[in-house]
Coordinates of C-alpha atoms in Angstrom, one line a residue:
M1 CA -1.3 -23.9 -86.6
M2 CA -0.8 -20.6 -88.5
V3 CA -3.7 -18.9 -90.5
Y4 CA -2.8 -16.7 -93.6
A5 CA -5.0 -13.9 -95.1
P6 CA -6.1 -14.3 -98.7
L7 CA -3.6 -13.1 -101.3
G8 CA -6.1 -10.8 -103.1
L9 CA -7.0 -8.7 -100.0
W10 CA -3.3 -8.1 -99.3
K11 CA -2.7 -6.6 -102.7
T12 CA -5.7 -4.2 -102.4
D13 CA -4.3 -2.6 -99.2
M14 CA -0.9 -2.1 -100.8
A15 CA -2.4 -0.2 -103.7
K16 CA -4.1 2.3 -101.4
L17 CA -0.8 3.1 -99.7
L18 CA 0.9 3.9 -103.0
Q19 CA -1.7 6.5 -104.3
P20 CA -0.4 10.2 -104.8
P21 CA -1.7 13.1 -102.5
P22 CA -4.8 15.1 -103.7
K23 CA -4.4 18.4 -105.7
F24 CA -6.4 21.8 -105.3
L25 CA -8.2 23.8 -108.0
P26 CA -7.0 27.4 -109.0
S27 CA -10.1 28.9 -107.6
E28 CA -9.3 27.4 -104.2
W29 CA -5.8 28.8 -104.4
H30 CA -7.1 32.4 -105.0
I31 CA -9.6 32.2 -102.1
A32 CA -7.0 31.1 -99.7
N33 CA -4.7 34.1 -100.5
K34 CA -7.6 36.6 -100.0
N35 CA -8.3 35.2 -96.6
Q36 CA -4.7 35.8 -95.5
Y37 CA -4.9 39.5 -96.7
H38 CA -8.1 40.2 -94.7
R39 CA -6.8 38.6 -91.5
A40 CA -3.6 40.7 -91.6
E41 CA -5.5 44.0 -92.0
A42 CA -7.8 43.2 -89.1
Q43 CA -4.8 42.4 -86.9
R44 CA -3.2 45.8 -87.7
S45 CA -6.4 47.8 -86.9
R46 CA -6.7 46.1 -83.5
S47 CA -3.1 47.0 -82.7
E48 CA -3.6 50.7 -83.5
R49 CA -6.6 50.9 -81.2
L50 CA -4.7 49.2 -78.4
V51 CA -1.8 51.7 -78.6
A52 CA -4.2 54.6 -78.1
E53 CA -6.1 52.9 -75.3
S54 CA -2.8 52.0 -73.6
Q55 CA -1.7 55.6 -73.4
R56 CA -4.9 56.7 -71.8
L57 CA -4.6 53.8 -69.3
V58 CA -1.1 54.8 -68.3
D59 CA -2.2 58.3 -67.5
E60 CA -5.1 57.2 -65.5
I61 CA -3.1 54.6 -63.6
E62 CA -0.4 57.1 -62.7
K63 CA -2.9 59.4 -61.1
T64 CA -4.7 56.6 -59.3
T65 CA -1.5 55.3 -58.0
R66 CA -0.4 58.6 -56.5
K67 CA -3.8 58.9 -54.8
S68 CA -3.6 55.4 -53.4
Q69 CA -0.1 55.8 -52.0
S70 CA -1.2 59.0 -50.2
D71 CA -4.3 57.2 -48.8
V72 CA -2.2 54.2 -47.7
E73 CA 0.3 56.5 -45.9
K74 CA -2.5 58.2 -44.0
K75 CA -4.0 54.9 -42.9
L76 CA -0.5 53.6 -41.9
E77 CA -0.1 56.7 -39.6
Q78 CA -3.6 56.1 -38.1
R79 CA -2.7 52.4 -37.6
L80 CA 0.5 53.2 -35.8
E81 CA -1.3 55.4 -33.4
E82 CA -3.9 52.7 -32.7
V83 CA -1.3 50.0 -32.1
R84 CA 0.7 52.3 -29.7
F85 CA -2.4 53.0 -27.7
W86 CA -3.1 49.2 -27.2
K87 CA 0.5 48.6 -26.5
K88 CA 0.5 51.1 -23.7
E89 CA -2.7 49.6 -22.2
Q90 CA -1.2 46.1 -22.2
D91 CA 2.1 47.3 -20.7
D92 CA 0.2 48.7 -17.7
K93 CA -1.8 45.5 -17.2
L94 CA 1.3 43.4 -17.5
E95 CA 3.0 45.3 -14.8
Q96 CA 0.0 45.0 -12.5
L97 CA -0.3 41.2 -13.2
V98 CA 3.4 40.6 -12.5
Y99 CA 3.1 42.3 -9.1
V100 CA 0.0 40.4 -8.0
T101 CA 1.5 37.1 -9.2
E102 CA 4.5 37.6 -7.0
D103 CA 2.1 38.1 -4.1
L104 CA 0.4 34.8 -5.0
L105 CA 3.7 33.0 -5.0
T106 CA 4.3 34.3 -1.4
Y107 CA 0.8 33.1 -0.4
Q108 CA 1.4 29.8 -2.1
A109 CA 4.5 29.3 0.1
R110 CA 2.4 30.1 3.2
L111 CA -0.1 27.5 2.2
V112 CA 2.6 24.9 1.6
N113 CA 4.1 25.7 5.0
A114 CA 0.7 25.5 6.7
L115 CA -0.1 22.2 5.0
E116 CA 3.3 20.8 6.1
S117 CA 2.6 22.0 9.7
M118 CA -0.5 19.8 9.8
K119 CA 1.5 16.6 9.4
E120 CA 3.0 16.5 12.9
P121 CA -0.3 17.1 14.8
L122 CA -2.0 14.6 12.6
H123 CA 0.7 12.0 13.3
I124 CA 0.5 12.7 17.0
T125 CA -3.3 12.3 17.1
Q126 CA -3.1 9.1 15.0
M127 CA -0.4 7.7 17.3
C128 CA -2.6 8.5 20.3
L129 CA -5.4 6.5 18.7
E130 CA -3.0 3.7 17.9
Y131 CA -1.6 3.6 21.4
R132 CA -5.2 3.6 22.9
E133 CA -6.0 0.6 20.7
K134 CA -3.5 -1.2 22.9
R135 CA -5.8 -0.8 25.9
V136 CA -7.1 -4.2 26.9
G137 CA -10.3 -5.7 28.4
I138 CA -13.1 -3.5 29.4
D139 CA -10.9 -0.4 29.1
L140 CA -10.9 -0.8 25.3
V141 CA -13.9 1.5 25.3
H142 CA -15.1 4.1 22.7
D143 CA -14.9 6.8 25.4
E144 CA -15.1 10.6 25.1
V145 CA -11.3 10.8 24.7
E146 CA -11.4 8.6 21.7
Q147 CA -14.4 10.4 20.3
E148 CA -12.6 13.8 20.6
L149 CA -9.4 12.3 19.1
V150 CA -11.3 11.0 16.1
K151 CA -12.9 14.4 15.8
E152 CA -9.5 16.0 16.0
V153 CA -8.3 13.7 13.2
E154 CA -11.3 14.6 11.1
I155 CA -10.8 18.3 11.7
I156 CA -7.1 18.1 10.8
R157 CA -7.8 16.1 7.7
G158 CA -10.6 18.6 6.9
V159 CA -8.2 21.5 7.3
M160 CA -5.6 19.7 5.2
A161 CA -8.2 19.0 2.5
L162 CA -9.3 22.6 2.6
L163 CA -5.6 23.8 2.4
T164 CA -5.0 21.4 -0.4
R165 CA -8.0 22.6 -2.4
T166 CA -7.0 26.2 -1.7
L167 CA -3.4 25.4 -2.8
E168 CA -4.8 23.9 -6.0
E169 CA -6.9 27.0 -6.6
M170 CA -3.8 29.1 -5.9
S171 CA -1.7 27.1 -8.3
E172 CA -4.5 27.3 -10.9
Q173 CA -4.7 31.1 -10.4
I174 CA -1.0 31.4 -10.8
R175 CA -1.2 29.3 -13.9
L176 CA -4.0 31.6 -15.2
N177 CA -2.0 34.7 -14.3
R178 CA 1.0 33.3 -16.2
S179 CA -1.2 32.4 -19.1
A180 CA -2.5 35.9 -19.2
K181 CA 1.0 37.3 -18.8
Y182 CA 2.2 35.1 -21.6
N183 CA -0.6 36.2 -23.8
L184 CA 0.1 39.8 -23.0
E185 CA 3.9 39.4 -23.6
K186 CA 3.2 37.6 -26.8
D187 CA 0.8 40.2 -28.0
L188 CA 3.1 43.0 -26.9
K189 CA 6.0 41.4 -28.8
D190 CA 3.8 41.0 -31.8
K191 CA 2.7 44.7 -31.5
F192 CA 6.3 45.8 -31.2
V193 CA 7.1 43.9 -34.4
A194 CA 4.0 45.3 -36.1
L195 CA 5.0 48.8 -35.1
T196 CA 8.5 48.3 -36.4
I197 CA 7.2 46.9 -39.7
D198 CA 4.6 49.6 -40.1
D199 CA 7.2 52.3 -39.3
I200 CA 9.4 50.8 -42.1
C201 CA 6.4 50.7 -44.4
F202 CA 5.4 54.3 -43.6
S203 CA 9.0 55.5 -44.5
L204 CA 9.1 53.7 -47.9
N205 CA 8.7 55.7 -51.2
N206 CA 9.1 55.1 -54.9
N207 CA 12.8 55.9 -54.6
S208 CA 13.6 53.7 -51.6
P209 CA 16.5 51.3 -52.3
N210 CA 15.1 48.2 -50.8
I211 CA 11.7 48.0 -52.6
H212 CA 11.1 45.0 -54.8
Y213 CA 8.4 42.8 -56.2
S214 CA 6.8 40.0 -54.1
E215 CA 4.2 37.8 -55.8
K216 CA 3.4 35.9 -52.6
A217 CA 2.6 39.1 -50.7
V218 CA -0.1 40.2 -53.2
R219 CA -2.9 38.2 -51.5
V220 CA -5.0 38.0 -48.4
E221 CA -3.2 35.8 -45.9
P222 CA -5.4 32.8 -45.0
N223 CA -4.5 33.2 -41.3
S224 CA -5.1 36.9 -41.2
V225 CA -7.9 38.4 -39.1
S226 CA -10.3 41.3 -39.5
L227 CA -9.8 44.6 -37.8
E228 CA -12.8 43.8 -35.5
D229 CA -11.1 40.5 -34.6
W230 CA -7.9 42.3 -33.9
L231 CA -9.6 44.8 -31.6
D232 CA -11.5 42.1 -29.8
F233 CA -8.3 40.1 -29.3
S234 CA -6.3 43.1 -27.9
N235 CA -9.2 44.1 -25.7
S236 CA -9.7 40.4 -24.6
N237 CA -6.1 40.2 -23.4
V238 CA -6.4 43.4 -21.4
E239 CA -9.7 42.3 -19.9
K240 CA -8.4 38.8 -19.1
A241 CA -5.4 40.3 -17.4
D242 CA -7.6 42.6 -15.4
R243 CA -10.0 39.8 -14.5
Q244 CA -7.1 37.5 -13.3
R245 CA -5.7 40.4 -11.2
N246 CA -9.1 40.9 -9.5
N247 CA -9.4 37.1 -8.9
S248 CA -5.9 37.0 -7.4
L249 CA -6.8 39.8 -4.9
A250 CA -9.9 38.0 -3.9
L251 CA -8.0 34.7 -3.5
K252 CA -5.4 36.4 -1.3
A253 CA -8.2 37.7 1.1
L254 CA -9.7 34.2 1.1
V255 CA -6.4 32.6 2.1
D256 CA -6.0 35.0 5.0
R257 CA -9.4 34.1 6.3
I258 CA -8.8 30.3 5.9
L259 CA -5.5 30.3 7.6
S260 CA -6.8 32.3 10.6
Q261 CA -10.0 30.4 11.0
T262 CA -8.4 26.9 10.7
A263 CA -5.7 27.8 13.2
N264 CA -8.4 28.8 15.7
D265 CA -10.5 25.7 15.1
L266 CA -7.5 23.4 15.5
R267 CA -6.3 25.2 18.6
R268 CA -9.8 25.0 20.2
Q269 CA -10.0 21.2 19.5
C270 CA -6.6 20.6 21.0
D271 CA -7.8 22.2 24.2
V272 CA -10.9 20.0 24.2
V273 CA -8.8 16.8 23.7
D274 CA -6.4 17.8 26.5
T275 CA -9.3 18.4 28.9
V276 CA -11.0 15.1 28.2
F277 CA -7.6 13.3 28.6
R278 CA -7.2 14.8 32.1
N279 CA -10.8 14.0 33.0
G280 CA -10.4 10.4 31.7
L281 CA -7.2 9.9 33.6
K282 CA -8.9 11.1 36.8
E283 CA -11.7 8.7 36.3
T284 CA -9.4 5.8 35.5
K285 CA -7.2 6.4 38.5
A286 CA -10.3 6.5 40.7
A287 CA -11.5 3.1 39.3
R288 CA -8.0 1.6 39.9
D289 CA -8.0 2.8 43.5
Q290 CA -11.5 1.2 44.0
L291 CA -10.3 -2.0 42.5
A292 CA -7.3 -2.0 44.8
T293 CA -9.5 -1.6 47.8
H294 CA -11.7 -4.5 46.8
L295 CA -8.6 -6.6 46.1
A296 CA -7.3 -6.0 49.6
K297 CA -10.7 -7.2 51.0
V298 CA -10.7 -10.3 48.8
M299 CA -7.1 -11.2 49.9
E300 CA -8.2 -10.9 53.5
E301 CA -11.1 -13.2 52.9
I302 CA -8.8 -15.7 51.2
A303 CA -6.7 -15.9 54.3
C304 CA -9.8 -16.5 56.4
Q305 CA -11.0 -19.2 54.0
E306 CA -7.6 -20.9 54.0
K307 CA -7.8 -21.1 57.8
N308 CA -11.3 -22.5 57.6
I309 CA -10.2 -25.2 55.2
T310 CA -7.4 -26.1 57.6
V311 CA -9.9 -26.5 60.4
L312 CA -12.2 -28.7 58.3
E313 CA -9.3 -30.9 57.1
K314 CA -8.2 -31.4 60.8
A315 CA -11.7 -32.2 61.8
I316 CA -11.9 -34.9 59.1
L317 CA -8.6 -36.3 60.3
D318 CA -9.9 -36.3 63.9
Q319 CA -12.7 -38.6 62.9
E320 CA -10.3 -41.4 61.8
G321 CA -9.5 -42.4 65.4
P322 CA -13.2 -43.0 66.5
A323 CA -13.8 -44.7 63.1
K324 CA -10.9 -47.1 63.6
V325 CA -12.1 -47.8 67.2
V326 CA -15.6 -48.7 66.2
H327 CA -14.5 -50.9 63.3
T328 CA -12.0 -52.7 65.5
R329 CA -14.7 -53.4 68.1
L330 CA -17.1 -54.7 65.5
E331 CA -14.4 -56.9 64.0
T332 CA -13.3 -58.2 67.4
R333 CA -16.8 -59.1 68.4
T334 CA -17.2 -61.2 65.4
H335 CA -15.0 -63.7 67.2
R336 CA -17.5 -64.4 69.9
P337 CA -18.2 -68.2 70.0
N338 CA -21.5 -70.0 69.1
V339 CA -24.6 -68.5 70.6
E340 CA -22.6 -65.7 72.1
L341 CA -22.5 -64.2 68.6
C342 CA -25.8 -62.5 69.1
R343 CA -27.1 -59.1 67.8
D344 CA -27.2 -57.5 71.2
V345 CA -27.6 -53.8 72.1
V346 CA -23.9 -53.2 71.8
Q347 CA -23.8 -54.6 68.3
Y348 CA -26.6 -52.3 67.1
R349 CA -25.0 -49.3 68.8
L350 CA -21.7 -50.0 67.2
L351 CA -23.3 -50.2 63.8
K352 CA -25.1 -46.9 64.5
E353 CA -21.9 -45.3 65.6
V354 CA -20.3 -46.3 62.3
G355 CA -23.1 -44.6 60.4
E356 CA -22.9 -41.5 62.6
I357 CA -19.1 -41.2 62.0
A358 CA -19.5 -41.7 58.2
H359 CA -22.3 -39.1 58.1
N360 CA -20.3 -36.6 60.1
V361 CA -17.2 -37.1 57.8
A362 CA -19.4 -36.7 54.8
R363 CA -20.8 -33.5 56.2
L364 CA -17.2 -32.3 56.9
K365 CA -16.1 -33.2 53.4
E366 CA -19.0 -31.4 51.9
A367 CA -18.2 -28.3 53.9
L368 CA -14.5 -28.7 52.9
A369 CA -15.5 -29.0 49.2
W370 CA -17.6 -25.8 49.5
A371 CA -14.8 -24.1 51.3
Q372 CA -12.3 -25.2 48.6
M373 CA -14.6 -24.1 45.8
E374 CA -15.1 -20.7 47.5
L375 CA -11.4 -20.4 47.9
K376 CA -10.9 -21.1 44.2
G377 CA -13.5 -18.4 43.5
L378 CA -11.7 -16.0 45.7
N379 CA -8.4 -16.8 44.1
R380 CA -10.0 -16.3 40.7
R381 CA -11.5 -13.0 41.9
Q382 CA -8.1 -12.0 43.1
L383 CA -6.6 -12.7 39.7
I384 CA -9.4 -10.9 38.0
L385 CA -9.0 -7.8 40.2
Q386 CA -5.3 -7.9 39.7
E387 CA -5.7 -8.1 36.0
E388 CA -8.3 -5.3 36.1
I389 CA -5.9 -3.2 38.1
Q390 CA -3.2 -4.0 35.5
V391 CA -5.6 -3.0 32.8
K392 CA -6.2 0.3 34.5
E393 CA -2.4 0.8 35.0
N394 CA -1.9 0.0 31.3
T395 CA -4.6 2.6 30.3
I396 CA -3.1 5.2 32.7
Y397 CA 0.4 4.5 31.2
I398 CA -1.0 4.9 27.6
D399 CA -3.0 8.1 28.3
E400 CA -0.6 9.8 30.7
V401 CA 2.9 8.7 29.7
L402 CA 2.5 8.0 26.0
C403 CA -0.3 10.2 24.7
M404 CA -0.2 13.3 26.9
H405 CA 3.6 13.4 26.9
M406 CA 3.6 13.2 23.2
R407 CA 1.0 15.9 22.9
K408 CA 3.3 18.3 24.7
S409 CA 5.1 18.9 21.4
I410 CA 2.0 20.6 20.1
P411 CA 2.3 24.5 20.4
L412 CA 0.8 26.1 23.4
R413 CA -2.8 27.2 23.4
D414 CA -5.1 29.5 25.3
G415 CA -2.9 32.6 25.5
G416 CA 0.4 30.8 25.6
D417 CA 3.4 31.8 23.6
Q418 CA 2.2 31.0 20.1
G419 CA 5.4 32.1 18.3
E420 CA 5.2 33.5 14.8
W421 CA 2.3 32.3 12.8
A422 CA 2.4 31.9 9.0
G423 CA -0.9 33.4 8.0
G424 CA -2.6 32.2 11.2
L425 CA -0.9 28.9 11.4
C426 CA 2.3 28.1 13.3
P427 CA 5.1 27.3 10.9
D428 CA 6.3 24.4 13.0
A429 CA 3.2 22.6 14.2
V430 CA -0.3 23.3 15.3
C431 CA -3.1 21.1 16.5

């Protein structure tokens, strides 16, 4: 439903819109004109004073500008000399750093070769331990040979760990050298550009053809540094390069000592292992020979026991005849008639004979059982001795044929022909 405003209120608003604009009085008109005159006069006076002041300012600025340009040229010349000095210092350090880094790369290759040469001796020693795990029976003992082999593995792994750490140090030192070299080269490149730029700036004058305005240059760059920071940065690069060079020389000396000492340690342990191998083989062969002697005696006793069993078995069979006779007599005498079937002396003696024969057979069978049991014991002992001899033969085969033969591929020790050593370690293999 629509709502309409009262008709009277609408007519009042329309009347206000149709009224004419207000008019000013004559006095107001005169006052406004005088104000315009006074303002124009004041504006002209200010302009005259500004012209005079501007001329004085131009003269002053021209003098100040000439003085400033002269001062800037002097400071540019000083700056060029300072940059050239630091550039010469960094050139010298860069040359030294490049030389010592090349040496480190050679030493790094020696360490890599030395570490690689550890793999074959470690493999041989581990294979010896694996082969010796195939010993059987009582020979699977943690003997002196195994102890020295385990020690050899530990020494080789210790040497490999030491070489690996030294190689990591070497790589890190090379990285630090390259970082210092990069910083020097970058700084030298920047200084060369700065020298070129300042040379150009030093040669500019008010009549140079390529001068121009640059609004963006008239400010302090947010990434600019102070002179003290620049000096510290230049000196820091020189000191860092010198420090890394000294560290590199110390690391080279350390690598020489490590390679020499580890080679001696490994060679000495190899000799120890070879010695205990020989001693162990001598002891094992002696034990095998003793077992063989006892085996021969046991086999001789087996032959004697077998003869004994044969005799006992024959004796038992020999009792069958008398036993049948006595049983036949007893059975036959049961046919005696009537009162003749008496328990006479013969009857009692026959019965006693049956008991005697049974008792004797029992004793023979008991002796036979003991003889058979003893024969079984002898046979078992024979098998045990044969097995033990086989165990010893297996141990001898493992130590002498497999292990010691394989260890012959390790370089000679104790004054033998060592060949050429890479920093104290044989390039091919070393134990």
